[in-house]
Amino acid sequence: MGIKSFQGVRKVFKKEFEAPILVADYMTTKLITFSPEDSILAVMEKFAKHHISGGPVLDSNGFLVGIISEADCMKQISESRYFNQPILDKSVEKFMTKTVETIPHDISIFDAAGIFAQHNRRRLPVMKNGILVGQISRKDIVIAALKLSGHNWK
């Protein structure tokens, strides 16, 4: 004689919450951008005004040509002190990072975390079909992981 269950047939529960895990779901889309012709002084003023530490540099057609960061500005500050000159109106083009690692909009935040682990960057431009559509930072990835911490990751 077998054991009978008095609970009856158990319901199959479906996962009700599908958390977004793509870079596009967590990236910043309202960016402060710069042009290669901007002065380094204007860039530093925008950094202070908007409480940011860097941003993409776009050409006149809106294509990504570099990234300018506080670290890049430090080069100008250091040079001006070394040569005992005031910070001049030199252009962003001279100090920006021209070789830019980018990230596609449709990869998972887990793949993005791996890219951040490989490259020593604080932010990465997000591209879709060769066009800049946003930017994601290490902080954005951490926030996304916290939101997903109670869910199964696939």
Short mmCIF file of C-alpha atoms in Angstrom, two decimals:
data_model
loop_
_atom_site.label_atom_id
_atom_site.label_comp_id
_atom_site.label_asym_id
_atom_site.label_seq_id
_atom_site.Cartn_x
_atom_site.Cartn_y
_atom_site.Cartn_z
CA MET A 1 0.00 0.00 0.00
CA GLY A 2 1.48 3.36 -1.11
CA ILE A 3 1.45 6.64 0.74
CA LYS A 4 -1.35 8.94 -0.24
CA SER A 5 -0.94 12.69 -0.40
CA PHE A 6 -3.74 14.68 1.11
CA GLN A 7 -2.51 17.95 -0.42
CA GLY A 8 -3.76 17.19 -3.88
CA VAL A 9 -2.10 18.19 -7.13
CA ARG A 10 0.36 21.03 -6.68
CA LYS A 11 0.14 24.12 -8.81
CA VAL A 12 2.97 24.94 -11.17
CA PHE A 13 4.07 28.49 -10.47
CA LYS A 14 5.29 30.57 -13.34
CA LYS A 15 7.92 33.18 -12.84
CA GLU A 16 5.92 36.40 -12.71
CA PHE A 17 8.80 38.85 -12.81
CA GLU A 18 11.15 38.99 -15.76
CA ALA A 19 13.85 41.44 -14.80
CA PRO A 20 15.53 43.32 -17.65
CA ILE A 21 19.17 42.33 -17.96
CA LEU A 22 20.32 44.18 -21.08
CA VAL A 23 22.69 47.12 -21.12
CA ALA A 24 20.00 49.13 -22.94
CA ASP A 25 17.75 48.78 -19.87
CA TYR A 26 20.25 50.46 -17.53
CA MET A 27 22.33 52.84 -19.68
CA THR A 28 22.16 56.60 -19.48
CA THR A 29 20.69 58.13 -22.64
CA LYS A 30 20.78 61.84 -21.79
CA LEU A 31 24.48 62.49 -22.22
CA ILE A 32 26.63 65.55 -21.85
CA THR A 33 28.77 65.41 -24.99
CA PHE A 34 31.78 67.34 -26.18
CA SER A 35 33.31 68.24 -29.52
CA PRO A 36 37.00 67.98 -30.46
CA GLU A 37 37.12 71.79 -30.80
CA ASP A 38 35.90 72.49 -27.23
CA SER A 39 38.50 74.00 -24.94
CA ILE A 40 39.76 71.91 -22.06
CA LEU A 41 38.68 74.72 -19.72
CA ALA A 42 35.09 74.50 -20.98
CA VAL A 43 35.17 70.74 -20.46
CA MET A 44 36.37 71.09 -16.87
CA GLU A 45 33.62 73.65 -16.23
CA LYS A 46 30.97 71.22 -17.58
CA PHE A 47 32.41 68.43 -15.43
CA ALA A 48 32.01 70.61 -12.33
CA LYS A 49 28.60 72.00 -13.32
CA HIS A 50 27.01 68.62 -14.14
CA HIS A 51 28.90 66.56 -11.52
CA ILE A 52 30.31 64.18 -14.12
CA SER A 53 33.79 62.77 -14.58
CA GLY A 54 33.84 62.28 -18.33
CA GLY A 55 31.87 62.02 -21.52
CA PRO A 56 31.89 61.14 -25.21
CA VAL A 57 33.43 63.38 -27.84
CA LEU A 58 31.38 63.62 -31.05
CA ASP A 59 32.37 65.07 -34.41
CA SER A 60 30.15 67.52 -36.31
CA ASN A 61 28.17 64.60 -37.79
CA GLY A 62 27.45 63.12 -34.35
CA PHE A 63 29.86 60.20 -34.64
CA LEU A 64 31.94 59.09 -31.67
CA VAL A 65 35.59 60.12 -32.06
CA GLY A 66 36.82 59.88 -28.47
CA ILE A 67 36.24 60.12 -24.75
CA ILE A 68 37.36 62.94 -22.48
CA SER A 69 37.72 62.33 -18.75
CA GLU A 70 39.01 63.98 -15.62
CA ALA A 71 42.17 61.90 -16.03
CA ASP A 72 42.70 63.44 -19.47
CA CYS A 73 42.24 66.91 -17.97
CA MET A 74 44.92 66.08 -15.39
CA LYS A 75 47.42 65.94 -18.28
CA GLN A 76 46.66 69.60 -19.09
CA ILE A 77 46.83 70.64 -15.45
CA SER A 78 50.14 68.83 -15.02
CA GLU A 79 51.62 70.35 -18.19
CA SER A 80 50.56 73.85 -17.22
CA ARG A 81 52.28 73.51 -13.84
CA TYR A 82 55.41 71.94 -15.33
CA PHE A 83 55.84 74.76 -17.85
CA ASN A 84 54.68 77.34 -15.28
CA GLN A 85 51.85 78.53 -17.51
CA PRO A 86 48.15 79.04 -16.87
CA ILE A 87 45.73 76.45 -18.20
CA LEU A 88 45.33 77.46 -21.81
CA ASP A 89 42.40 77.16 -24.17
CA LYS A 90 43.76 74.00 -25.74
CA SER A 91 41.27 71.79 -27.52
CA VAL A 92 39.80 68.53 -26.32
CA GLU A 93 41.22 66.79 -29.39
CA LYS A 94 44.74 67.07 -27.96
CA PHE A 95 43.88 65.39 -24.65
CA MET A 96 40.97 63.01 -25.34
CA THR A 97 41.35 59.26 -25.54
CA LYS A 98 40.93 58.43 -29.22
CA THR A 99 40.95 54.63 -28.98
CA VAL A 100 37.57 54.00 -27.37
CA GLU A 101 36.23 50.67 -26.22
CA THR A 102 32.49 50.56 -26.88
CA ILE A 103 29.76 48.16 -25.90
CA PRO A 104 26.70 47.04 -27.90
CA HIS A 105 23.25 47.98 -26.59
CA ASP A 106 21.91 44.44 -26.68
CA ILE A 107 24.33 42.52 -24.47
CA SER A 108 23.58 41.48 -20.91
CA ILE A 109 24.81 43.38 -17.89
CA PHE A 110 26.80 40.26 -16.97
CA ASP A 111 28.75 40.42 -20.23
CA ALA A 112 29.19 44.15 -19.66
CA ALA A 113 30.59 43.43 -16.18
CA GLY A 114 33.15 41.15 -17.82
CA ILE A 115 34.15 43.90 -20.24
CA PHE A 116 34.56 46.34 -17.35
CA ALA A 117 36.71 43.75 -15.57
CA GLN A 118 38.97 43.45 -18.65
CA HIS A 119 39.34 47.18 -19.33
CA ASN A 120 40.18 49.72 -16.70
CA ARG A 121 37.37 52.11 -17.64
CA ARG A 122 34.75 53.85 -15.52
CA ARG A 123 32.27 54.23 -18.36
CA LEU A 124 31.70 52.76 -21.80
CA PRO A 125 29.82 54.28 -24.73
CA VAL A 126 26.87 52.16 -25.86
CA MET A 127 26.48 51.71 -29.61
CA LYS A 128 23.66 50.55 -31.88
CA ASN A 129 24.43 50.13 -35.59
CA GLY A 130 27.53 52.32 -35.25
CA ILE A 131 25.62 55.17 -33.58
CA LEU A 132 26.09 56.31 -29.98
CA VAL A 133 22.83 55.63 -28.11
CA GLY A 134 23.98 55.92 -24.50
CA GLN A 135 26.63 55.29 -21.92
CA ILE A 136 26.90 52.75 -19.14
CA SER A 137 29.08 53.01 -16.08
CA ARG A 138 30.37 50.54 -13.55
CA LYS A 139 27.92 52.05 -11.09
CA ASP A 140 25.00 51.32 -13.48
CA ILE A 141 26.08 47.65 -13.59
CA VAL A 142 26.24 47.45 -9.79
CA ILE A 143 22.75 48.98 -9.48
CA ALA A 144 21.40 46.51 -12.07
CA ALA A 145 22.92 43.58 -10.19
CA LEU A 146 21.35 44.78 -6.93
CA LYS A 147 17.93 44.95 -8.59
CA LEU A 148 18.37 41.41 -9.86
CA SER A 149 19.88 39.93 -6.70
CA GLY A 150 16.64 38.23 -5.60
CA HIS A 151 16.00 36.61 -8.98
CA ASN A 152 17.44 33.70 -10.91
CA TRP A 153 19.94 34.83 -13.52
CA LYS A 154 19.82 33.06 -16.86
#
